[in-house]
PDB file of C-alpha atoms in Angstrom:
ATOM      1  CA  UNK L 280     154.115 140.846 119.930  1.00 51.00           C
ATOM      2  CA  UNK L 281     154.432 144.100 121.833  1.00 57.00           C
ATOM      3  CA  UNK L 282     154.102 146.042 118.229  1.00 59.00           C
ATOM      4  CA  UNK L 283     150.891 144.483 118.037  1.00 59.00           C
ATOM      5  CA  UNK L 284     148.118 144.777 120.733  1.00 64.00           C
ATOM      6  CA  UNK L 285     146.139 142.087 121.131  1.00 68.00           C
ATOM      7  CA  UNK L 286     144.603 139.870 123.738  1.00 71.00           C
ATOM      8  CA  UNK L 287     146.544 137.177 124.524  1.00 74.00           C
ATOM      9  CA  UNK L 288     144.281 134.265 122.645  1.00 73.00           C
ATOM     10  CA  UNK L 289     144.755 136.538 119.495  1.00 75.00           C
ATOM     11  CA  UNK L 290     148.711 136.410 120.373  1.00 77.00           C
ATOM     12  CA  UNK L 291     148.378 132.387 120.520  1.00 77.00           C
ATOM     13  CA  UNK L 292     146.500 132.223 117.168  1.00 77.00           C
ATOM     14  CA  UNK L 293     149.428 134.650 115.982  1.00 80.00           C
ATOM     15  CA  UNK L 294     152.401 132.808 117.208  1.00 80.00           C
ATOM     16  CA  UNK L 295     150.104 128.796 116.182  1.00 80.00           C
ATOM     17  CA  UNK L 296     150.303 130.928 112.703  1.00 80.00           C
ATOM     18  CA  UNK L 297     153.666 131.485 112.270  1.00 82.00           C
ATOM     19  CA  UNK L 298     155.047 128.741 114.015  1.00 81.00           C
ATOM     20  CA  UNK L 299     153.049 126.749 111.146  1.00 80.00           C
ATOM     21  CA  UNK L 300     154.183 128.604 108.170  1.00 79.00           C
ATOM     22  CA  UNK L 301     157.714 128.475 109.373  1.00 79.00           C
ATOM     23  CA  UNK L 302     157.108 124.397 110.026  1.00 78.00           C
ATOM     24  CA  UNK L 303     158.329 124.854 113.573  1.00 82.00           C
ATOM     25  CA  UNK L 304     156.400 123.941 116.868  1.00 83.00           C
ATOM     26  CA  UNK L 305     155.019 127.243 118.483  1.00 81.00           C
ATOM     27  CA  UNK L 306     157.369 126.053 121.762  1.00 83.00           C
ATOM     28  CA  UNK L 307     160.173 126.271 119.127  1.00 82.00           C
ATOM     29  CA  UNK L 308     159.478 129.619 117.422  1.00 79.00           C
ATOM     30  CA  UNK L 309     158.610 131.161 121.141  1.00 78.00           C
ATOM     31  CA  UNK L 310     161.844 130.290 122.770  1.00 80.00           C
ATOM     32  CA  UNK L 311     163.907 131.914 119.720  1.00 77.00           C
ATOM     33  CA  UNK L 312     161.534 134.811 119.784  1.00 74.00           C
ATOM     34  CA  UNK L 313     162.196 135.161 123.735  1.00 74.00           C
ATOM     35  CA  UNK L 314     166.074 134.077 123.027  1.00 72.00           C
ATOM     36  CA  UNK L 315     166.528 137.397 120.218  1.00 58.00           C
ATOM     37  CA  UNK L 316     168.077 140.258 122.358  1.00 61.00           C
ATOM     38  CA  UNK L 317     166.578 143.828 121.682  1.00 58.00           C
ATOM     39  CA  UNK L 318     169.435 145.050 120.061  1.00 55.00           C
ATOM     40  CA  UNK L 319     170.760 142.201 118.211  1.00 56.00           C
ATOM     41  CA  UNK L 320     170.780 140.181 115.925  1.00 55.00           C
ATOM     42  CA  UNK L 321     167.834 137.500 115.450  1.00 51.00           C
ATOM     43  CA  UNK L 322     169.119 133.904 116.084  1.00 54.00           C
ATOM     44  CA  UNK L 323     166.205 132.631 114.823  1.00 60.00           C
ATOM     45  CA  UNK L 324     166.056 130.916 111.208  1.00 69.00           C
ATOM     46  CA  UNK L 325     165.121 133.410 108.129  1.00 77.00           C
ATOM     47  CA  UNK L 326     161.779 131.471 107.923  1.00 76.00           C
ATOM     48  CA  UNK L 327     161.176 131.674 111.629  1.00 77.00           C
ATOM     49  CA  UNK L 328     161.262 135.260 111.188  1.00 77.00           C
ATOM     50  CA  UNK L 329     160.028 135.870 107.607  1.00 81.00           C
ATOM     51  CA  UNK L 330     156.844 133.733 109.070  1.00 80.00           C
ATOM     52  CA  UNK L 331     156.433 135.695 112.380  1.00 78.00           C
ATOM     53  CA  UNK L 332     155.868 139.373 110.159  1.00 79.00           C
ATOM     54  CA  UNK L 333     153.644 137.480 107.861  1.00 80.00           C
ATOM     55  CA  UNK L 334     151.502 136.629 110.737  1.00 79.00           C
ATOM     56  CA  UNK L 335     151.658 139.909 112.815  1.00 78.00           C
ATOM     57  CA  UNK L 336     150.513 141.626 109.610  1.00 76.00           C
ATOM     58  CA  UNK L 337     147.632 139.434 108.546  1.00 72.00           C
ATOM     59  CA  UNK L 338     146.601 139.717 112.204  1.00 71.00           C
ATOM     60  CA  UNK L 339     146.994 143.687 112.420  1.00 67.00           C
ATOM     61  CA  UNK L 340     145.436 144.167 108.487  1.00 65.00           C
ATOM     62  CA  UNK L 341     141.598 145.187 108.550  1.00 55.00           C
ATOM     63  CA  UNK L 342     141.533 144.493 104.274  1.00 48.00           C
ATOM     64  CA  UNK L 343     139.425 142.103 103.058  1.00 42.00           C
ATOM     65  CA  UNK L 344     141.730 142.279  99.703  1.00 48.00           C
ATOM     66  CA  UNK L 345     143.563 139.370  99.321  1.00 49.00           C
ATOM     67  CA  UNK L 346     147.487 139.195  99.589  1.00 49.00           C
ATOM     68  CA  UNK L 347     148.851 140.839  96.779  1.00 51.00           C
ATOM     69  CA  UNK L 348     152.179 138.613  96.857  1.00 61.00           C
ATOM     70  CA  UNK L 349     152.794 135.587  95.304  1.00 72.00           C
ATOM     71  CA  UNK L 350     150.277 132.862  95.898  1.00 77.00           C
ATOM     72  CA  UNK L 351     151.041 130.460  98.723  1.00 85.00           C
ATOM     73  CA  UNK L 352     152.162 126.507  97.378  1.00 87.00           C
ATOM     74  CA  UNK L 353     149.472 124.604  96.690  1.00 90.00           C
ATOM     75  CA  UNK L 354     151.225 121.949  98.185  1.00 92.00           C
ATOM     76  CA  UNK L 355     151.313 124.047 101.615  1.00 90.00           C
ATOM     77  CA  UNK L 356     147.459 125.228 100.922  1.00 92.00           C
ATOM     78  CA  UNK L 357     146.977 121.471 100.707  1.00 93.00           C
ATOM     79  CA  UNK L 358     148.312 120.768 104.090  1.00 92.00           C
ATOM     80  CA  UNK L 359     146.158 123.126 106.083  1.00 93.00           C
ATOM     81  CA  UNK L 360     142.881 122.816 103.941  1.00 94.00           C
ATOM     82  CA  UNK L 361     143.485 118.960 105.343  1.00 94.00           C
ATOM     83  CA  UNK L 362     144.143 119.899 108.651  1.00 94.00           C
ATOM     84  CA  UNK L 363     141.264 122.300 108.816  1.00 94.00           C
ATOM     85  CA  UNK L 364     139.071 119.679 107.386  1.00 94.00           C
ATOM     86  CA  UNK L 365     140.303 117.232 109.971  1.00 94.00           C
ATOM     87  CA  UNK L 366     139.470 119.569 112.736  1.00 93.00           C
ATOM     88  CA  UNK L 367     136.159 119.978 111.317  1.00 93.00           C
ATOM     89  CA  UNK L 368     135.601 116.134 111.794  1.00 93.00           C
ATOM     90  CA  UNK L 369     136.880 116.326 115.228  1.00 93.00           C
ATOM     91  CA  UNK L 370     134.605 119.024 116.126  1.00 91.00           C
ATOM     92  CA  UNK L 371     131.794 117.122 115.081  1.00 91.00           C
ATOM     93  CA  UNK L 372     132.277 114.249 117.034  1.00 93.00           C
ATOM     94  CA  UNK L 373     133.424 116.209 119.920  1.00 92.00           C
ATOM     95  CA  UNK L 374     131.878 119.195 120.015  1.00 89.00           C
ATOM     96  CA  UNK L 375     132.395 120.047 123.134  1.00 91.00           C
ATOM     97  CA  UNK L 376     136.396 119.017 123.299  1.00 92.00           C
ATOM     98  CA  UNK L 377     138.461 122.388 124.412  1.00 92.00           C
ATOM     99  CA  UNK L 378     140.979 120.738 122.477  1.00 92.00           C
ATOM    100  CA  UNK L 379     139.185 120.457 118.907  1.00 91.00           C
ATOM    101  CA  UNK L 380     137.596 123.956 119.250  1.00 91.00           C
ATOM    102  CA  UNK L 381     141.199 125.493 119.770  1.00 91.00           C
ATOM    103  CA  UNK L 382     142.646 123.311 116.921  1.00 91.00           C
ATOM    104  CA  UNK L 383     139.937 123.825 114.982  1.00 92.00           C
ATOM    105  CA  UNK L 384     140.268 127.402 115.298  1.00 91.00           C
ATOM    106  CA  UNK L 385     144.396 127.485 114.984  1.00 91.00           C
ATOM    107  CA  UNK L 386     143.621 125.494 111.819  1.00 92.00           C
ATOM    108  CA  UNK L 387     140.948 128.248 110.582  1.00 92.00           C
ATOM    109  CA  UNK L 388     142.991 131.507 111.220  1.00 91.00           C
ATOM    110  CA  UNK L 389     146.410 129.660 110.046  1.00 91.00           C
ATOM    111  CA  UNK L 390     144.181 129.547 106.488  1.00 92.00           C
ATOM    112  CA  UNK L 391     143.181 133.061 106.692  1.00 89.00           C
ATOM    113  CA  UNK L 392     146.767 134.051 107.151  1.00 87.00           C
ATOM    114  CA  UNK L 393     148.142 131.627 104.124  1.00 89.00           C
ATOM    115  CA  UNK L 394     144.860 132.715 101.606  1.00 89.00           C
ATOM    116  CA  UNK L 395     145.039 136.659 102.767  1.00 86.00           C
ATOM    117  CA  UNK L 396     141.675 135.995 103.864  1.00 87.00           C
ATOM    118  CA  UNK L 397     139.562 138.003 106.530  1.00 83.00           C
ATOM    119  CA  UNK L 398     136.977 134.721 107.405  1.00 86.00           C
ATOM    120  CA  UNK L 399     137.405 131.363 106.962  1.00 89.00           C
ATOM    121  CA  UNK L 400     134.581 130.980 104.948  1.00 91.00           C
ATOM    122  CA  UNK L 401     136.232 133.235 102.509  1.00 90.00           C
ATOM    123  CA  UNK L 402     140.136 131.478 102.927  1.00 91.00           C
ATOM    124  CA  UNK L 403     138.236 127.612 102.401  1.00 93.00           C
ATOM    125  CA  UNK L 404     136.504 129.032  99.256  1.00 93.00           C
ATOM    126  CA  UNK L 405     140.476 130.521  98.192  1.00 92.00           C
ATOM    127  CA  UNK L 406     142.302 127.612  99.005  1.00 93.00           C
ATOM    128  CA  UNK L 407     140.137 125.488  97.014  1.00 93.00           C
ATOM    129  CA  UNK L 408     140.057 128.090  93.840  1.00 92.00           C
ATOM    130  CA  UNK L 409     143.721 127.778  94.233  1.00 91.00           C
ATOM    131  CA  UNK L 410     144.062 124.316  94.285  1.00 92.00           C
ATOM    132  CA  UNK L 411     141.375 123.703  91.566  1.00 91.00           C
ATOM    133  CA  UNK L 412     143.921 126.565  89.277  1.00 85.00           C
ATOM    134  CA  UNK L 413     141.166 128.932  88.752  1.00 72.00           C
ATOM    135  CA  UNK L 414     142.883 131.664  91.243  1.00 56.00           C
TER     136      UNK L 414
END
């Protein structure tokens, strides 16, 4: 996270990300990020890591191009369109929860990373071209 500057909500939202793509909890993927020695070798899983770069370069990319990799499974962008939409209800009826605003926002920027997307607006509106097969 050191590669990266960022305040240390960002690095939350960061580490929420990857910990999600990777299918870990974030205490999970942050004790085998802490537990990987400078100068050897990652004991963390493939994915762990794989997800961790994935998120650290969504968060550090300014483009408002989308990924230009293969397209994320729509049985993944599925999952977190649901949980975003879930968070959305939760909001609602608590609007002024700590607790649903930060999940509502993990959920958001988790999107953005997995769509390639700068806003949420623009990740909802991808995830749901993608799921309808018109992306």
């Amino acid at each position: 996270m050191a590669s990266t500057p960022c305040t240390a909500r960002h690095a939350r939202l960061i580490l929420a990300t990857a910990a999600d793509l990777a299918q870990v909890s974030v205490t999970d993927l942050a004790a085998a990020m802490a537990a990987t020695p400078a100068d050897g070798p990652a004991p963390a899983p493939g994915r762990v890591v794989r997800a961790l770069h994935r998120a650290v370069e969504a968060a550090r990319s300014p483009s408002t191009s989308p990924n230009s990799g293969p397209p994320p499974s729509r049985t993944r962008t599925e999952e977190v369109l649901s949980r975003l939409r879930g968070c959305q209800a939760r909001l609602t009826n608590t609007p002024l929860d700590p607790g649903a605003v930060r999940a509502m926002d993990d959920a958001a920027h988790t999107l953005c990373v997995l769509m390639g997307r700068p806003s949420a607006h623009q990740a909802v509106l991808a995830a749901e071209r993608h799921l309808a097969g018109t992306a």
